[in-house]
PDB file of C-alpha atoms in Angstrom:
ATOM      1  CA  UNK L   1      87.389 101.166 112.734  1.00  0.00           C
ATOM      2  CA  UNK L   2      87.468 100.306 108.857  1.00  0.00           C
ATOM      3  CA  UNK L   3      91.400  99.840 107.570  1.00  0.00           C
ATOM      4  CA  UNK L   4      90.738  99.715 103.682  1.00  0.00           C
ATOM      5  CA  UNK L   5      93.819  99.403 101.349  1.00  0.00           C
ATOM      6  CA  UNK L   6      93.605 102.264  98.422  1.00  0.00           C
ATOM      7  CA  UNK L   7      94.653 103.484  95.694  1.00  0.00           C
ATOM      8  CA  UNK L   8      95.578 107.089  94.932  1.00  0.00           C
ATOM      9  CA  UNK L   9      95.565 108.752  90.879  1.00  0.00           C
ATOM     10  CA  UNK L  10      98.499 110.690  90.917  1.00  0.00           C
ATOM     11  CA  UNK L  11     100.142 113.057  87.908  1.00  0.00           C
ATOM     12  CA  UNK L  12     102.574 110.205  87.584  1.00  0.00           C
ATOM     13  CA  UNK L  13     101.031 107.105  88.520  1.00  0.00           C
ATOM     14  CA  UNK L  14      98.704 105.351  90.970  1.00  0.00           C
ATOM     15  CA  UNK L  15      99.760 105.336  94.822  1.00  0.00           C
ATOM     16  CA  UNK L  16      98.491 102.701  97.215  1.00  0.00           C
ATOM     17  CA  UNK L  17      98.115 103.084 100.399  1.00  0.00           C
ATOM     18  CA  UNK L  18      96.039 102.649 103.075  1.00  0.00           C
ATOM     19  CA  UNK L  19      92.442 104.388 104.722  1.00  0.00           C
ATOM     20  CA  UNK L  20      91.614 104.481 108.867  1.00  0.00           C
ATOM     21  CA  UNK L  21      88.365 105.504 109.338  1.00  0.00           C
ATOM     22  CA  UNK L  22      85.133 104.878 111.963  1.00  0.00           C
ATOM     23  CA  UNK L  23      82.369 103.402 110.149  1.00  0.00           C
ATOM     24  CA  UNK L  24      79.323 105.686 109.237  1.00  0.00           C
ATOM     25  CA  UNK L  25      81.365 108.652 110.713  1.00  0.00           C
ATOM     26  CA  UNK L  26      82.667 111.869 109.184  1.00  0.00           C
ATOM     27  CA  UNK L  27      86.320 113.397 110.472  1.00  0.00           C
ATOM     28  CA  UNK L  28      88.387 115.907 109.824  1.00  0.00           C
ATOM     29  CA  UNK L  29      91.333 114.240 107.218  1.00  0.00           C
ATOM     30  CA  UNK L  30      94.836 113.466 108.272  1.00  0.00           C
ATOM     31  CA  UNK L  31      97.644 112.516 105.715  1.00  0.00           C
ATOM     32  CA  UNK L  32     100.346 110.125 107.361  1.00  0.00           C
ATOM     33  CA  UNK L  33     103.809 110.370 106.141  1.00  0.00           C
ATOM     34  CA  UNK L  34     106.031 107.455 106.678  1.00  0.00           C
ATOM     35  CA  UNK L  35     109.408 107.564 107.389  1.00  0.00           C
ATOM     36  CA  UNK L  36     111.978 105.787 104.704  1.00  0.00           C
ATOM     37  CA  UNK L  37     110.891 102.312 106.343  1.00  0.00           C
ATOM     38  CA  UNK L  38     107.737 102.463 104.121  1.00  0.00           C
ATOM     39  CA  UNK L  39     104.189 101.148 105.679  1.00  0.00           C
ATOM     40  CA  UNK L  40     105.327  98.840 107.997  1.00  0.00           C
ATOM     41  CA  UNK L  41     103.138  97.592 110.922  1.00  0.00           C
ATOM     42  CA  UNK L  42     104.521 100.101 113.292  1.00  0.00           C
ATOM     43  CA  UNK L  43     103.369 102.578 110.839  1.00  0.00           C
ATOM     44  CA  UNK L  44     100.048 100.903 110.731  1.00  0.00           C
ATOM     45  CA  UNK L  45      99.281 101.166 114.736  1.00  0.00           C
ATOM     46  CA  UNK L  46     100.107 104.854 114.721  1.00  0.00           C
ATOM     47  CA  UNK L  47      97.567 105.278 111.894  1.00  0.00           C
ATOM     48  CA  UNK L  48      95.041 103.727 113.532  1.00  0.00           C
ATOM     49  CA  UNK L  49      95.881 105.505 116.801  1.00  0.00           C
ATOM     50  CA  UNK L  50      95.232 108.466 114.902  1.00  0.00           C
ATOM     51  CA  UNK L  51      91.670 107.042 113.374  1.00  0.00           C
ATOM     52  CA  UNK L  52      90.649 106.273 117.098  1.00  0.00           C
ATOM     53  CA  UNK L  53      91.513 109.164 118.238  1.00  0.00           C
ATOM     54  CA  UNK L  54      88.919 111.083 115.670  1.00  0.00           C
ATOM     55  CA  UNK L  55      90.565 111.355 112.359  1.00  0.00           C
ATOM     56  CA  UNK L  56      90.173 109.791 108.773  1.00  0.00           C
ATOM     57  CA  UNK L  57      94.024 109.139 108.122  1.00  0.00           C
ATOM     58  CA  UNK L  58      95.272 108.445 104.717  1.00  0.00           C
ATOM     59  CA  UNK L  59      98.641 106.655 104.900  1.00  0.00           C
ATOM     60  CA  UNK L  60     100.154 106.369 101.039  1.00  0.00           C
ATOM     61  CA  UNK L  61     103.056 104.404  99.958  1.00  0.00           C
ATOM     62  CA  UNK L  62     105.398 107.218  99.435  1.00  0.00           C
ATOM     63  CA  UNK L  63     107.760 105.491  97.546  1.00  0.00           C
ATOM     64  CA  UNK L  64     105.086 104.085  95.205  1.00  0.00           C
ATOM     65  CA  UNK L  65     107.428 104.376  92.191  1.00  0.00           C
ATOM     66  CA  UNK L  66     109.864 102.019  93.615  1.00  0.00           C
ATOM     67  CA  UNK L  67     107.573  99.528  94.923  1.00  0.00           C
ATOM     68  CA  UNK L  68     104.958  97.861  97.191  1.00  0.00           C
ATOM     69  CA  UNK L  69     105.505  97.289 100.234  1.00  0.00           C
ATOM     70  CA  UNK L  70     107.373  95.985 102.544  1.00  0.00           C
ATOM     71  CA  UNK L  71     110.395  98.544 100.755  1.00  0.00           C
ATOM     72  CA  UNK L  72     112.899  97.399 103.160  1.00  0.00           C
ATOM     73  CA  UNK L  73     113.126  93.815 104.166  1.00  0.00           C
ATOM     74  CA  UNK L  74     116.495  94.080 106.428  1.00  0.00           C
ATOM     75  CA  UNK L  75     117.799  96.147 109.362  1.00  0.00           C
ATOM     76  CA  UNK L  76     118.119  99.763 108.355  1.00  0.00           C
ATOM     77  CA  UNK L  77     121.853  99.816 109.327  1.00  0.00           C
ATOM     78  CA  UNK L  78     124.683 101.641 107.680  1.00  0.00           C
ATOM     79  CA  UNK L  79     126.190  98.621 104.736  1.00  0.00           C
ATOM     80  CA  UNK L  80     126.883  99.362 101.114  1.00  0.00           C
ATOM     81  CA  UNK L  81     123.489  97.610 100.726  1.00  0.00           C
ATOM     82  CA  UNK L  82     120.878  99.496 102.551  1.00  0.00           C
ATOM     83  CA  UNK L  83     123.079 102.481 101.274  1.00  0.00           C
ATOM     84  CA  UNK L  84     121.911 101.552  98.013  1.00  0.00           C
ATOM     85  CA  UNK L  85     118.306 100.815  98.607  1.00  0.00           C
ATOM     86  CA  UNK L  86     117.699 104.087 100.458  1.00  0.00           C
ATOM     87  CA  UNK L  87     118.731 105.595  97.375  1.00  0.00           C
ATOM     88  CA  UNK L  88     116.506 103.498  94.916  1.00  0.00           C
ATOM     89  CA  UNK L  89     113.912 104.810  96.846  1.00  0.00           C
ATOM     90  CA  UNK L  90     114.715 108.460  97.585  1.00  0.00           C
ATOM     91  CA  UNK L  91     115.726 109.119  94.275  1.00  0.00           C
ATOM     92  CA  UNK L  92     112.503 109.326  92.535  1.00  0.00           C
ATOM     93  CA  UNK L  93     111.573 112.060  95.411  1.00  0.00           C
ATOM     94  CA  UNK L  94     112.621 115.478  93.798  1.00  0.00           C
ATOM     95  CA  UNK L  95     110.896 118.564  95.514  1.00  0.00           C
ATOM     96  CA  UNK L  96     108.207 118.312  92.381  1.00  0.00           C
ATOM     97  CA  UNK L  97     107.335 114.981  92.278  1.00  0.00           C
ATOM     98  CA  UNK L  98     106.595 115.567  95.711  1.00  0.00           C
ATOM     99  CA  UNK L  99     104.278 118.344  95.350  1.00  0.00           C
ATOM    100  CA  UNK L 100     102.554 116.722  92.748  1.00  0.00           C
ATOM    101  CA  UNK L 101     102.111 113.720  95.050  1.00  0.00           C
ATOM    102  CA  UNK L 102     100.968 116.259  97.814  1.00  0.00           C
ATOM    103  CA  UNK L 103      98.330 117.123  96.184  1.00  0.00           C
ATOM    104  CA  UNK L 104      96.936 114.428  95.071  1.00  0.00           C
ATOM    105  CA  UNK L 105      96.988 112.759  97.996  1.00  0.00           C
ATOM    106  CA  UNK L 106      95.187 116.555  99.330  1.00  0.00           C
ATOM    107  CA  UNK L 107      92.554 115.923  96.714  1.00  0.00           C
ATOM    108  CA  UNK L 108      91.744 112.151  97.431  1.00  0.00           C
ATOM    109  CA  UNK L 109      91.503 112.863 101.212  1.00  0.00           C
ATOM    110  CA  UNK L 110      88.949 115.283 100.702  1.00  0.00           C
ATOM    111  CA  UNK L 111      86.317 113.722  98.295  1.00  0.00           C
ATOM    112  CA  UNK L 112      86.225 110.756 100.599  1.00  0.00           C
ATOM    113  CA  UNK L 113      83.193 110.171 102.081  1.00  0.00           C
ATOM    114  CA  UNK L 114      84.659 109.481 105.346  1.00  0.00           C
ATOM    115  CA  UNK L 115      86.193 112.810 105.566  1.00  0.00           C
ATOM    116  CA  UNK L 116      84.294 115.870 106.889  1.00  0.00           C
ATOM    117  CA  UNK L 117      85.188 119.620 104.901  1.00  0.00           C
ATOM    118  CA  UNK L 118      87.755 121.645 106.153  1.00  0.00           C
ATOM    119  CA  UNK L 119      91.223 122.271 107.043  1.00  0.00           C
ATOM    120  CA  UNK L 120      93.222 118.909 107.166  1.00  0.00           C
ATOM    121  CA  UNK L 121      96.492 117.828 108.924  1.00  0.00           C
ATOM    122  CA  UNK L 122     100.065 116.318 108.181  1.00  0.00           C
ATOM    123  CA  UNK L 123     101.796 113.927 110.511  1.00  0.00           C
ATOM    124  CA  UNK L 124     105.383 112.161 109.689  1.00  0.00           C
ATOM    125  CA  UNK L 125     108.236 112.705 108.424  1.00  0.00           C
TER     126      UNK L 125
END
């Protein structure tokens, strides 16, 4: 399996995030929505259970106009702290900049190479 870190051309920036694919093989495209941790390593492994499993799976950075990650380097409990940084990074998120984002990530999934035409899947939160 090929994990490739990417970047995605959105309307209001670039996204990174990451590409599970088999080598030399063509699968149906699966976009992988993280949950407010960011791409984290348990993110990761259920990406690439997804990839094994027959799927290309693009995993963005959702919160790529905050930052890179790791987006949250301390235990997601409830402090006046992570209060704040959970806002920093859900902030940006309006129901627009999200379907912009949607898309994009739509379009990039399917003119890669890895991925085969047709209907494509959402996993996340």
């Amino acid at each position: 399996m090929i994990e490739e870190a990417v970047e995605i051309r959105t309307p209001d920036g670039v996204a990174d995030g990451f590409l599970f694919h088999a080598e030399g093989e063509r699968n149906p495209g699966v976009i992988h929505l993280t949950d407010i941790g960011g791409i984290r390593p348990a993110q990761h492994d259920m990406a690439r259970k997804l990839s094994g499993a027959g799927f290309t799976v693009l995993m963005p950075n959702l919160f790529y106009r905050t930052g890179k990650p790791p987006l949250v380097q301390f235990p997601i409990r409830q402090s006046e702290e992570v209060n704040k940084r959970l806002a920093e990074l859900r902030d940006p998120l309006t129901p627009e900049a999200v379907a912009r984002d949607a898309s994009a990530y739509v379009d990039y999934l399917a003119a890669n190479a890895a991925t085969v035409g047709g209907p494509m899947g959402v996993v996340g939160y």
